[in-house]
Short mmCIF file of C-alpha atoms in Angstrom, two decimals:
data_model
loop_
_atom_site.label_atom_id
_atom_site.label_comp_id
_atom_site.label_asym_id
_atom_site.label_seq_id
_atom_site.Cartn_x
_atom_site.Cartn_y
_atom_site.Cartn_z
CA MET A 29 0.12 -18.18 36.68
CA ARG A 30 -0.59 -15.23 38.95
CA VAL A 31 1.13 -11.85 39.08
CA ARG A 32 2.71 -12.71 42.45
CA ASP A 33 4.54 -15.62 40.79
CA LEU A 34 6.74 -13.02 39.06
CA LEU A 35 8.14 -12.12 42.48
CA ALA A 36 8.72 -15.71 43.66
CA PRO A 37 12.18 -17.34 43.99
CA GLY A 38 13.48 -18.43 40.62
CA ALA A 39 11.56 -15.71 38.76
CA PRO A 40 13.29 -12.74 37.04
CA ARG A 41 14.37 -10.08 39.56
CA LEU A 42 11.41 -7.70 39.31
CA ARG A 43 10.49 -5.06 41.90
CA LEU A 44 6.90 -4.38 42.97
CA LEU A 45 6.08 -0.63 42.99
CA ALA A 46 2.29 -0.44 43.25
CA ALA A 47 -1.00 -2.32 43.91
CA GLU A 48 0.29 -5.12 46.15
CA GLU A 49 -3.34 -6.02 46.93
CA GLU A 50 -3.94 -7.11 43.29
CA LEU A 51 -1.17 -9.72 42.98
CA ASP A 52 -3.60 -12.66 42.72
CA ARG A 53 -4.67 -11.63 39.24
CA GLN A 54 -4.31 -14.39 36.62
CA ILE A 55 -1.90 -13.75 33.73
CA GLY A 56 -3.22 -15.09 30.43
CA GLY A 57 -0.56 -13.70 28.09
CA VAL A 58 2.06 -11.06 27.48
CA MET A 59 1.94 -7.95 25.32
CA THR A 60 4.89 -5.64 24.76
CA THR A 61 4.23 -2.15 23.45
CA ASP A 62 5.43 1.43 23.40
CA LEU A 63 2.33 2.72 21.58
CA GLN A 64 0.65 5.68 23.24
CA ASP A 65 -2.72 3.96 22.86
CA PRO A 66 -2.38 0.15 22.84
CA GLY A 67 -6.02 -0.44 23.76
CA ARG A 68 -7.01 -1.85 20.37
CA TYR A 69 -4.58 -4.75 20.81
CA LEU A 70 -5.64 -5.72 24.34
CA HIS A 71 -7.98 -8.68 24.78
CA GLY A 72 -7.90 -9.03 28.58
CA GLY A 73 -5.57 -10.87 30.95
CA GLU A 74 -2.27 -9.49 29.61
CA LEU A 75 0.86 -8.53 31.48
CA VAL A 76 1.97 -5.44 29.55
CA LEU A 77 5.72 -4.93 29.10
CA THR A 78 6.81 -1.41 28.14
CA GLY A 79 10.02 0.56 27.70
CA MET A 80 8.10 3.78 28.56
CA LEU A 81 9.05 5.42 25.24
CA TRP A 82 5.44 6.66 25.01
CA ARG A 83 6.00 9.02 27.98
CA THR A 84 6.99 12.59 27.18
CA VAL A 85 5.16 14.45 29.98
CA PRO A 86 3.82 13.22 33.37
CA ALA A 87 0.21 13.38 32.16
CA ASP A 88 0.99 10.60 29.67
CA SER A 89 1.20 8.09 32.55
CA GLU A 90 -2.43 8.59 33.61
CA ARG A 91 -3.68 8.21 30.03
CA PHE A 92 -1.57 5.08 29.39
CA VAL A 93 -2.58 3.27 32.61
CA ARG A 94 -6.25 4.20 32.14
CA THR A 95 -6.14 2.60 28.68
CA LEU A 96 -4.59 -0.60 30.09
CA ALA A 97 -7.21 -0.85 32.84
CA ALA A 98 -10.06 -0.34 30.36
CA GLY A 99 -8.61 -3.02 28.09
CA GLY A 100 -8.43 -5.63 30.85
CA ALA A 101 -4.66 -5.78 31.39
CA VAL A 102 -3.79 -7.44 34.72
CA ALA A 103 -0.39 -5.83 35.39
CA LEU A 104 2.26 -3.47 33.98
CA ALA A 105 6.00 -4.14 33.90
CA ALA A 106 8.15 -1.09 33.06
CA GLY A 107 11.69 -1.55 31.75
CA GLU A 108 14.40 0.77 33.06
CA ALA A 109 16.93 0.11 30.29
CA GLU A 110 15.89 2.95 27.97
CA VAL A 111 14.63 5.86 30.12
CA GLY A 112 15.94 5.03 33.59
CA PRO A 113 14.03 4.49 36.87
CA VAL A 114 10.24 4.28 36.79
CA PRO A 115 8.88 7.83 37.32
CA GLU A 116 6.70 8.59 40.32
CA ASP A 117 3.78 9.78 38.14
CA LEU A 118 3.53 6.28 36.63
CA VAL A 119 3.58 4.73 40.12
CA GLU A 120 0.78 7.06 41.25
CA ALA A 121 -1.32 6.34 38.16
CA CYS A 122 -1.03 2.58 38.79
CA ARG A 123 -2.09 3.06 42.41
CA ARG A 124 -5.17 5.03 41.36
CA HIS A 125 -6.21 2.34 38.88
CA ARG A 126 -5.18 -0.58 41.16
CA MET A 127 -2.83 -1.79 38.44
CA PRO A 128 0.13 -3.87 39.74
CA LEU A 129 3.34 -2.15 38.61
CA LEU A 130 6.63 -4.04 38.36
CA ALA A 131 10.02 -2.52 37.58
CA VAL A 132 12.23 -4.51 35.17
CA PRO A 133 15.93 -3.76 35.94
CA ASP A 134 18.12 -2.70 33.02
CA ASP A 135 20.00 -6.04 33.10
CA ILE A 136 16.81 -8.11 32.66
CA ALA A 137 15.61 -8.52 29.07
CA PHE A 138 11.92 -8.47 28.26
CA GLY A 139 12.51 -11.76 26.47
CA THR A 140 13.56 -13.34 29.78
CA VAL A 141 10.28 -12.27 31.40
CA THR A 142 8.29 -13.44 28.40
CA GLU A 143 9.92 -16.87 28.33
CA PHE A 144 9.45 -17.33 32.08
CA ILE A 145 5.75 -16.64 31.76
CA GLY A 146 5.53 -18.85 28.70
CA ARG A 147 6.90 -21.83 30.58
CA GLN A 148 4.40 -21.25 33.38
CA VAL A 149 1.21 -20.80 31.37
CA SER A 150 1.70 -23.25 28.48
CA ALA A 151 -0.91 -26.02 28.49
CA ASP A 152 -0.74 -27.99 25.24
CA ARG A 153 1.33 -27.49 22.11
CA ALA A 154 -1.21 -25.61 19.99
CA ALA A 155 -2.28 -23.37 22.89
CA ASP A 156 1.37 -22.68 23.73
CA LEU A 157 2.16 -21.64 20.18
CA SER A 158 -0.92 -19.42 20.12
CA ALA A 159 0.28 -17.67 23.26
CA LEU A 160 3.79 -17.46 21.81
CA VAL A 161 2.46 -15.61 18.77
CA ASP A 162 0.71 -13.20 21.12
CA ARG A 163 3.88 -12.68 23.14
CA HIS A 164 5.94 -12.07 20.04
CA ARG A 165 4.22 -8.72 19.63
CA LEU A 166 7.19 -7.36 21.56
CA LEU A 167 9.67 -8.84 19.12
CA VAL A 168 7.71 -7.61 16.12
CA SER A 169 7.28 -4.12 17.56
CA ALA A 170 11.00 -3.90 18.22
CA ALA A 171 12.47 -5.73 15.26
CA GLY A 172 10.11 -4.95 12.36
CA ALA A 173 9.55 -7.39 9.50
CA GLY A 174 12.39 -9.60 10.76
CA GLY A 175 10.26 -10.37 13.81
CA LEU A 176 7.37 -11.45 11.59
CA ASP A 177 9.67 -13.77 9.69
CA ALA A 178 10.82 -15.34 12.96
CA VAL A 179 7.22 -16.04 14.04
CA LEU A 180 6.22 -17.45 10.64
CA ASP A 181 9.32 -19.66 10.61
CA LEU A 182 8.33 -20.96 14.05
CA LEU A 183 4.83 -21.84 12.87
CA GLY A 184 6.16 -23.51 9.75
CA GLY A 185 8.65 -25.60 11.71
CA ASP A 186 6.50 -26.57 14.69
CA LEU A 187 3.05 -26.84 13.15
CA ASP A 188 3.90 -27.33 9.47
CA LEU A 189 1.79 -24.21 8.84
CA ASP A 190 2.88 -22.01 5.93
CA CYS A 191 1.87 -18.36 6.25
CA TRP A 192 2.74 -15.23 4.28
CA VAL A 193 2.23 -11.52 4.81
CA LEU A 194 1.62 -9.81 1.44
CA THR A 195 1.15 -6.23 0.29
CA PRO A 196 -1.85 -5.41 -1.94
CA THR A 197 0.46 -5.57 -4.96
CA GLY A 198 1.71 -9.08 -4.10
CA ALA A 199 5.10 -8.28 -2.54
CA VAL A 200 6.15 -10.57 0.33
CA ILE A 201 6.57 -8.76 3.66
CA ALA A 202 7.28 -11.99 5.56
CA GLY A 203 7.05 -15.73 5.01
CA PRO A 204 8.72 -18.34 2.76
CA ALA A 205 8.61 -16.51 -0.59
CA ASP A 206 10.05 -19.52 -2.44
CA ARG A 207 6.92 -21.55 -1.57
CA LEU A 208 4.48 -19.13 -3.20
CA SER A 209 4.87 -18.29 -6.89
CA ALA A 210 4.42 -14.78 -8.25
CA GLN A 211 1.31 -15.95 -10.10
CA ASP A 212 -0.21 -17.40 -6.92
CA ARG A 213 0.57 -14.20 -5.00
CA ASP A 214 -1.12 -12.16 -7.71
CA GLN A 215 -4.24 -14.33 -7.54
CA LEU A 216 -4.34 -14.20 -3.74
CA VAL A 217 -4.08 -10.42 -3.46
CA ARG A 218 -6.64 -9.93 -6.23
CA ALA A 219 -9.04 -12.25 -4.40
CA HIS A 220 -8.36 -10.37 -1.16
CA LEU A 221 -8.99 -6.96 -2.72
CA ALA A 222 -12.17 -8.13 -4.43
CA ALA A 223 -13.50 -9.61 -1.16
CA GLN A 224 -12.63 -6.44 0.75
CA ARG A 225 -14.33 -4.26 -1.87
CA GLN A 226 -17.45 -6.41 -1.61
CA ARG A 227 -17.16 -6.18 2.19
CA ARG A 228 -17.31 -9.94 2.68
CA ARG A 229 -16.55 -11.15 6.19
CA PRO A 230 -13.06 -12.67 6.62
CA PRO A 231 -11.48 -15.13 6.44
CA HIS A 232 -11.70 -15.18 2.65
CA ARG A 233 -11.15 -18.65 1.21
CA VAL A 234 -9.40 -19.13 -2.13
CA ARG A 235 -8.59 -22.33 -3.96
CA LEU A 236 -5.62 -22.32 -6.34
CA ALA A 237 -3.90 -25.12 -8.21
CA ALA A 238 -1.49 -25.45 -5.28
CA GLY A 239 -4.34 -25.91 -2.77
CA ALA A 240 -6.65 -23.92 -0.49
CA TYR A 241 -5.69 -20.65 1.21
CA SER A 242 -7.34 -18.45 3.83
CA LEU A 243 -6.93 -14.68 3.69
CA LEU A 244 -7.12 -12.41 6.74
CA PRO A 245 -6.73 -8.61 6.42
CA ALA A 246 -4.21 -6.64 8.46
CA PRO A 247 -5.82 -3.18 8.29
CA ALA A 248 -3.88 0.01 7.74
CA SER A 249 -3.75 2.20 10.81
CA ALA A 250 -6.71 4.49 11.30
CA GLU A 251 -4.15 7.12 12.27
CA GLN A 252 -2.82 7.45 8.74
CA ASP A 253 -3.48 10.68 6.89
CA VAL A 254 -6.97 9.51 5.89
CA PRO A 255 -10.18 11.08 7.25
CA ARG A 256 -11.74 8.79 9.86
CA ASP A 257 -15.09 8.53 8.05
CA ALA A 258 -13.29 7.30 4.95
CA ALA A 259 -10.45 5.41 6.61
CA ARG A 260 -11.76 1.90 6.03
CA THR A 261 -12.92 2.60 2.48
CA GLY A 262 -9.62 4.17 1.53
CA SER A 263 -7.36 1.73 3.35
CA LEU A 264 -8.74 -1.34 1.59
CA LEU A 265 -6.26 -0.80 -1.23
CA ALA A 266 -3.37 -0.48 1.22
CA ASP A 267 -4.13 -3.27 3.71
CA TRP A 268 -1.64 -6.05 4.17
CA VAL A 269 -3.08 -9.54 3.91
CA LEU A 270 -2.16 -12.63 5.93
CA ALA A 271 -2.32 -15.67 3.64
CA VAL A 272 -2.52 -19.02 5.46
CA ALA A 273 -2.19 -22.37 3.69
CA GLY A 274 -5.42 -24.31 4.28
CA ASP A 275 -9.03 -23.53 5.06
CA VAL A 276 -9.13 -22.10 8.60
CA THR A 277 -12.91 -22.58 8.81
CA GLU A 278 -12.30 -26.33 8.96
CA TRP A 279 -9.73 -26.09 11.79
CA THR A 280 -10.20 -26.75 15.50
CA ALA A 281 -11.06 -23.78 17.70
CA LYS A 282 -7.52 -23.54 19.12
CA ARG A 283 -5.94 -23.60 15.69
CA ARG A 284 -8.35 -20.92 14.43
CA GLN A 285 -7.40 -18.82 17.43
CA LEU A 286 -3.77 -19.18 16.39
CA ALA A 287 -4.53 -17.68 12.96
CA GLU A 288 -6.54 -14.84 14.51
CA ASN A 289 -3.73 -14.03 16.96
CA LEU A 290 -1.27 -14.02 14.09
CA ALA A 291 -3.47 -11.58 12.14
CA ARG A 292 -3.50 -9.26 15.18
CA LEU A 293 0.27 -9.51 15.42
CA VAL A 294 0.60 -8.53 11.74
CA ALA A 295 -1.74 -5.58 12.31
CA ALA A 296 0.43 -4.44 15.22
CA GLU A 297 3.54 -4.64 13.04
CA ARG A 298 1.76 -2.69 10.33
CA HIS A 299 0.92 0.01 12.85
CA ARG A 300 4.53 0.13 14.08
CA ARG A 301 5.81 0.47 10.53
CA ASP A 302 3.33 3.24 9.74
CA GLU A 303 4.40 5.12 12.85
CA GLY A 304 7.97 4.94 11.59
CA ARG A 305 6.95 6.58 8.32
CA ARG A 306 5.79 9.82 9.90
CA LEU A 307 9.13 11.60 9.51
CA ARG A 308 9.48 10.56 5.87
CA ARG A 309 5.94 11.84 5.21
CA ARG A 310 6.86 15.21 6.66
CA LEU A 311 9.98 15.38 4.50
CA ALA A 312 7.96 14.40 1.43
CA ASP A 313 5.35 17.09 2.09
CA GLU A 314 8.13 19.64 2.58
CA VAL A 315 9.72 18.73 -0.76
CA LEU A 316 6.35 19.08 -2.52
CA ALA A 317 5.73 22.46 -0.89
CA LEU A 318 9.18 23.67 -1.98
CA LEU A 319 8.56 22.54 -5.54
CA ARG A 320 5.16 24.23 -5.68
CA ARG A 321 6.59 27.59 -4.65
CA ASP A 322 9.58 27.19 -6.97
CA ALA A 323 12.05 27.35 -4.08
CA ASP A 324 15.81 27.62 -4.41
CA PRO A 325 17.22 24.27 -5.66
CA ALA A 326 19.75 24.37 -2.82
CA GLU A 327 16.90 24.34 -0.29
CA ILE A 328 15.21 21.44 -2.08
CA GLY A 329 18.55 19.63 -2.24
CA ARG A 330 19.03 19.89 1.52
CA THR A 331 15.68 18.23 2.16
CA LEU A 332 16.45 15.46 -0.34
CA TYR A 333 19.85 15.03 1.30
CA ALA A 334 18.18 14.64 4.70
CA SER A 335 15.79 11.97 3.38
CA THR A 336 18.63 10.05 1.71
CA ALA A 337 20.77 10.27 4.84
CA MET A 338 17.91 8.94 6.96
CA ALA A 339 17.38 5.97 4.64
CA ALA A 340 21.11 5.23 4.59
CA GLY A 341 21.51 5.40 8.37
CA TYR A 342 23.75 8.49 8.04
CA GLU A 343 25.09 9.63 11.40
CA GLY A 344 27.92 12.12 10.94
CA PRO A 345 28.50 15.33 8.99
CA GLU A 346 31.88 14.09 7.83
CA SER A 347 30.44 11.18 5.85
CA GLY A 348 28.99 11.47 2.37
CA VAL A 349 25.66 9.99 1.43
CA PRO A 350 25.81 8.20 -1.94
CA GLY A 351 22.96 9.05 -4.30
CA ALA A 352 21.81 12.22 -2.55
CA GLU A 353 22.44 14.26 -5.70
CA GLY A 354 20.16 12.13 -7.88
CA PRO A 355 19.14 11.44 -10.56
CA TRP A 356 15.52 11.55 -9.42
CA LEU A 357 12.16 10.61 -10.89
CA VAL A 358 8.86 12.31 -10.13
CA LEU A 359 5.49 10.52 -10.21
CA ASN A 360 2.21 12.41 -10.25
CA ALA A 361 -0.74 10.22 -9.28
CA GLU A 362 -4.46 10.96 -9.09
CA GLY A 363 -7.33 8.97 -7.62
CA THR A 364 -10.89 9.09 -8.86
CA GLY A 365 -13.78 7.89 -6.70
CA LEU A 366 -11.39 7.33 -3.75
CA PRO A 367 -11.11 9.07 -0.36
CA GLU A 368 -8.31 11.54 0.27
CA GLY A 369 -5.08 9.89 1.31
CA THR A 370 -5.79 6.59 -0.43
CA VAL A 371 -3.40 7.09 -3.34
CA ARG A 372 -0.62 8.13 -0.99
CA ALA A 373 -1.07 4.99 1.12
CA VAL A 374 -1.23 2.80 -1.98
CA LEU A 375 2.00 4.20 -3.43
CA GLU A 376 3.79 3.93 -0.08
CA GLU A 377 2.98 0.23 -0.02
CA ALA A 378 3.73 -0.34 -3.71
CA LEU A 379 7.07 1.50 -3.72
CA GLY A 380 8.13 0.36 -0.25
CA GLY A 381 9.29 -2.95 -1.73
CA THR A 382 11.37 -1.31 -4.47
CA THR A 383 13.21 1.44 -2.59
CA ASP A 384 13.37 2.81 0.95
CA ARG A 385 14.22 6.27 -0.42
CA ALA A 386 10.88 7.11 -2.05
CA LEU A 387 9.28 10.29 -0.72
CA VAL A 388 5.49 10.08 -1.09
CA ALA A 389 3.69 13.37 -0.50
CA GLY A 390 -0.05 13.67 -0.03
CA ALA A 391 -1.97 15.98 -2.32
CA GLY A 392 -5.70 15.55 -1.59
CA THR A 393 -7.00 12.66 -3.65
CA GLY A 394 -3.62 12.33 -5.36
CA ALA A 395 0.04 12.02 -4.48
CA VAL A 396 3.43 13.17 -5.72
CA VAL A 397 6.44 10.87 -5.40
CA VAL A 398 10.12 11.76 -5.63
CA LEU A 399 12.36 8.69 -5.83
CA PRO A 400 15.79 7.71 -7.14
CA ALA A 401 15.87 6.89 -10.85
CA PRO A 402 16.57 3.16 -11.33
CA ASP A 403 19.15 1.77 -13.74
CA GLY A 404 16.85 -0.96 -15.01
CA PRO A 405 13.73 -1.10 -17.19
CA VAL A 406 11.49 1.81 -18.15
CA PRO A 407 9.90 2.94 -14.86
CA ALA A 408 6.42 3.42 -16.36
CA ASP A 409 6.32 -0.22 -17.51
CA VAL A 410 7.52 -1.48 -14.14
CA LEU A 411 5.02 0.67 -12.25
CA ARG A 412 2.16 -0.41 -14.53
CA ASP A 413 2.85 -4.09 -13.77
CA LEU A 414 3.37 -3.34 -10.09
CA LEU A 415 0.00 -1.63 -9.65
CA ALA A 416 -2.00 -4.01 -11.87
CA PRO A 417 -3.44 -6.17 -9.01
CA LEU A 418 -5.11 -3.10 -7.49
CA ASP A 419 -7.64 -3.21 -10.32
CA ALA A 420 -9.51 -5.90 -8.35
CA GLY A 421 -10.04 -3.56 -5.40
CA LEU A 422 -11.34 -0.54 -7.33
CA GLY A 423 -15.07 -0.19 -7.67
CA PRO A 424 -16.93 0.86 -10.83
CA GLU A 425 -16.05 4.54 -10.26
CA GLY A 426 -12.57 4.02 -8.85
CA ARG A 427 -9.43 4.83 -10.85
CA ILE A 428 -5.73 5.44 -10.24
CA THR A 429 -3.72 7.23 -12.93
CA VAL A 430 0.02 7.89 -12.72
CA GLY A 431 2.35 10.04 -14.80
CA VAL A 432 6.11 9.38 -14.71
CA SER A 433 8.78 11.97 -15.54
CA ALA A 434 12.15 11.49 -17.19
CA PRO A 435 15.11 11.43 -14.75
CA ALA A 436 16.09 14.82 -13.30
CA ALA A 437 19.82 15.20 -12.79
CA GLY A 438 19.49 17.04 -9.49
CA ALA A 439 17.29 19.20 -7.30
CA GLY A 440 17.31 21.97 -9.90
CA GLY A 441 15.53 19.75 -12.41
CA LEU A 442 12.75 18.55 -10.11
CA ARG A 443 10.38 21.45 -10.84
CA GLY A 444 10.42 20.63 -14.54
CA ALA A 445 10.15 16.91 -13.77
CA LEU A 446 7.01 17.59 -11.73
CA GLU A 447 5.41 19.42 -14.67
CA GLU A 448 6.44 16.60 -16.98
CA ALA A 449 4.87 14.03 -14.65
CA ARG A 450 1.65 16.06 -14.56
CA HIS A 451 1.47 16.12 -18.36
CA ALA A 452 2.13 12.37 -18.46
CA GLY A 453 -0.61 11.95 -15.86
CA ARG A 454 -3.07 13.69 -18.20
CA ILE A 455 -2.22 11.15 -20.87
CA ALA A 456 -2.82 8.31 -18.40
CA ALA A 457 -6.15 9.86 -17.38
CA SER A 458 -7.30 9.97 -21.02
CA ARG A 459 -7.04 6.18 -21.32
CA ILE A 460 -9.54 3.48 -20.55
CA GLY A 461 -8.89 1.33 -17.48
CA ARG A 462 -8.92 1.46 -13.68
CA VAL A 463 -5.11 1.61 -13.33
CA CYS A 464 -3.29 3.58 -16.05
CA VAL A 465 0.35 4.73 -16.20
CA ALA A 466 2.05 6.95 -18.79
CA GLY A 467 5.76 7.70 -19.06
CA PRO A 468 7.92 10.52 -20.44
CA GLU A 469 8.42 8.79 -23.79
CA GLU A 470 4.78 9.57 -24.59
CA LEU A 471 5.18 13.32 -24.16
CA ALA A 472 6.51 13.69 -27.70
CA SER A 473 3.42 11.99 -29.14
CA HIS A 474 0.15 13.42 -30.44
CA VAL A 475 -1.44 11.66 -27.45
CA LEU A 476 -0.30 14.56 -25.23
CA LEU A 477 -2.14 17.05 -27.44
CA LEU A 478 -5.29 14.94 -27.35
CA ALA A 479 -5.13 14.68 -23.56
CA ALA A 480 -4.93 18.47 -23.26
CA VAL A 481 -8.17 19.02 -25.22
CA PRO A 482 -11.40 19.25 -23.17
CA ASP A 483 -13.69 16.23 -23.34
CA GLU A 484 -16.55 18.07 -25.02
CA VAL A 485 -14.25 19.37 -27.76
CA ARG A 486 -12.86 15.91 -28.39
CA ARG A 487 -16.34 14.41 -28.60
CA ALA A 488 -17.48 17.07 -31.06
CA PHE A 489 -14.39 16.61 -33.25
CA ARG A 490 -14.78 12.85 -33.29
CA GLY A 491 -18.50 13.08 -34.02
CA ARG A 492 -18.14 15.42 -36.98
CA LEU A 493 -15.73 13.05 -38.70
CA LEU A 494 -17.02 9.61 -37.74
CA ASP A 495 -20.70 9.71 -36.74
CA LYS A 496 -22.01 9.43 -40.33
CA VAL A 497 -19.52 6.65 -41.13
CA ILE A 498 -20.51 4.68 -38.03
CA ALA A 499 -24.22 5.17 -38.76
CA TYR A 500 -23.71 3.91 -42.33
CA ASP A 501 -21.92 0.80 -41.04
CA ILE A 502 -24.80 0.06 -38.65
CA GLU A 503 -27.52 0.59 -41.24
CA HIS A 504 -25.87 -1.27 -44.13
CA GLN A 505 -23.79 -3.83 -42.20
CA ALA A 506 -20.75 -2.30 -43.90
CA ASP A 507 -17.13 -2.15 -42.78
CA LEU A 508 -16.15 1.44 -43.49
CA VAL A 509 -14.58 2.26 -40.09
CA ARG A 510 -12.30 -0.79 -40.17
CA THR A 511 -11.42 0.01 -43.78
CA LEU A 512 -10.50 3.58 -42.80
CA GLU A 513 -8.26 2.33 -39.98
CA ALA A 514 -6.49 -0.13 -42.27
CA PHE A 515 -6.05 2.50 -45.01
CA LEU A 516 -4.35 4.90 -42.60
CA ARG A 517 -2.15 2.16 -41.11
CA SER A 518 -1.05 1.29 -44.65
CA ASP A 519 0.00 4.93 -45.22
CA GLY A 520 -2.55 5.25 -48.02
CA SER A 521 -1.14 2.33 -50.05
CA TRP A 522 -4.02 0.79 -52.04
CA THR A 523 -2.33 -2.54 -52.65
CA ARG A 524 -1.11 -3.08 -49.10
CA CYS A 525 -4.44 -2.07 -47.61
CA ALA A 526 -6.41 -4.31 -49.98
CA ALA A 527 -4.13 -7.24 -49.14
CA GLN A 528 -4.54 -6.61 -45.42
CA LEU A 529 -8.35 -6.53 -45.72
CA HIS A 530 -8.40 -9.45 -48.19
CA VAL A 531 -10.49 -7.47 -50.72
CA HIS A 532 -10.00 -6.37 -54.33
CA VAL A 533 -8.46 -2.93 -54.88
CA ASN A 534 -11.64 -1.78 -56.64
CA THR A 535 -13.67 -2.76 -53.56
CA LEU A 536 -11.29 -0.74 -51.44
CA ARG A 537 -11.59 2.27 -53.77
CA TYR A 538 -15.39 2.04 -53.55
CA ARG A 539 -15.31 2.03 -49.73
CA ILE A 540 -12.90 4.96 -49.49
CA GLY A 541 -15.04 6.87 -51.97
CA ARG A 542 -18.13 6.24 -49.84
CA ILE A 543 -16.26 7.57 -46.74
CA GLU A 544 -15.30 10.71 -48.64
CA GLU A 545 -18.91 11.24 -49.78
CA LEU A 546 -20.26 10.85 -46.26
CA THR A 547 -17.72 13.19 -44.66
CA GLY A 548 -16.89 15.65 -47.41
CA ARG A 549 -13.17 14.92 -46.86
CA ASP A 550 -10.46 13.90 -49.34
CA LEU A 551 -8.25 11.03 -48.14
CA SER A 552 -5.59 11.90 -50.71
CA ARG A 553 -4.85 15.03 -48.66
CA LEU A 554 -2.45 14.73 -45.70
CA GLU A 555 -4.50 17.16 -43.56
CA ASP A 556 -7.65 15.05 -43.89
CA ARG A 557 -5.75 11.84 -43.18
CA VAL A 558 -4.36 13.38 -39.99
CA ASP A 559 -7.84 14.47 -38.91
CA PHE A 560 -9.25 10.98 -39.44
CA TYR A 561 -6.30 9.41 -37.62
CA LEU A 562 -6.85 11.65 -34.58
CA ALA A 563 -10.60 11.00 -34.62
CA LEU A 564 -10.00 7.26 -34.60
CA GLU A 565 -7.53 7.64 -31.71
CA LEU A 566 -10.20 9.50 -29.74
CA ALA A 567 -12.73 6.78 -30.53
#
């Protein structure tokens, strides 16, 4: 259909405001947006529907229309329901760029315009559904994840095509969760992260026991708090993934286009959701700044109250906000070999599925999180399992370590909780693995003391006690190190240790004697046993 068909009898009651000479342009689809810069989502031929929420000053109109013209949009329809009549600066900008401008009265829904165009331009069933996915960008931009669910339900019902939108940790953003097991989700996101890390070209094809799947990334917005030169590297761990049942490389061209349009729709929804997080990010950074300068707990409490009220949809000063007083947990996370902002983005995605009250503050290559303390399992264990799939996306030098505090009763306890989380984070950093988490229960252990010792001191201590024993084992094919470990685990009991090693007590006594000769230590003394135990822990 052509733009002039929108003004014909039987069409929605739109008013033409500019560029009458361009009404013969062909409409190939509909895009609805209130983004300030929608150019990345334009493919040419679109009628753009907008509520004009992007306009704050008259100069915004010129920039917006210029972007539409450069992206190949054929016309602009401005809704008057939210901000009133179309401003003259927008009319003038459309005249300068020869962009047909239509006013949508406040009693005409964008959905009515979209459906009218859909009936006019649909050709065959697959092409119609592909265009419908494109048009549903409006619904997704306005309705959030519920809009994605509606589109995926439509595809499942009309084309028998199962699709899911997953976070990098395997949580379901949209799609029929009951048709994809937790184990399958884990395998899919691990395959996605590994393919992204290796920079393989999508779609990524995966075969599971349940069948073949195609994976398409929905990139994190380049406007996140990540430097532009590192944005793609850092966002790989935070990208959503569109999982489609089947191998899209074997599909017809129209059906492949359907999957690609859907991936663009998911990316647009991701961008909309990230835009909505800006205020929470500012509150999170404010809380972290207050904690760092040891501010008055009352001031910290007011900021926490504001974040809780926002999450709860609080609207009036007379209403209380349950949970604003706490208890709260603090997480201190660090990234190694990752761009700045990556850990923050990762934790926002990981914790977004568990609570909408988490405040994730950026701190260079790390992040600090303040979130309500759950009633359920030990948070460190839950977080460790939650972050486990990210291991597949971390390169040889990449690591994420997280320390978790004990619950703080209120704002006054958050400063101490932050220090506790930092100490727990040092324990996590001392461990082997790409994703390590340590909780408050480990702060009463010797592990905390070991984590606080510099690496060179720990290596020297371990070497002085164990190097000769290890060298003896290598030269004589002996088993002294394992014998020492078993002896200490048996609390120095000769009979229990011998039984555990399946050797005679005299053999055990000979081995322990050899260890004492090599090291000059006496394993009957508690002090020497403690030293050996710590050295083995460091090893």
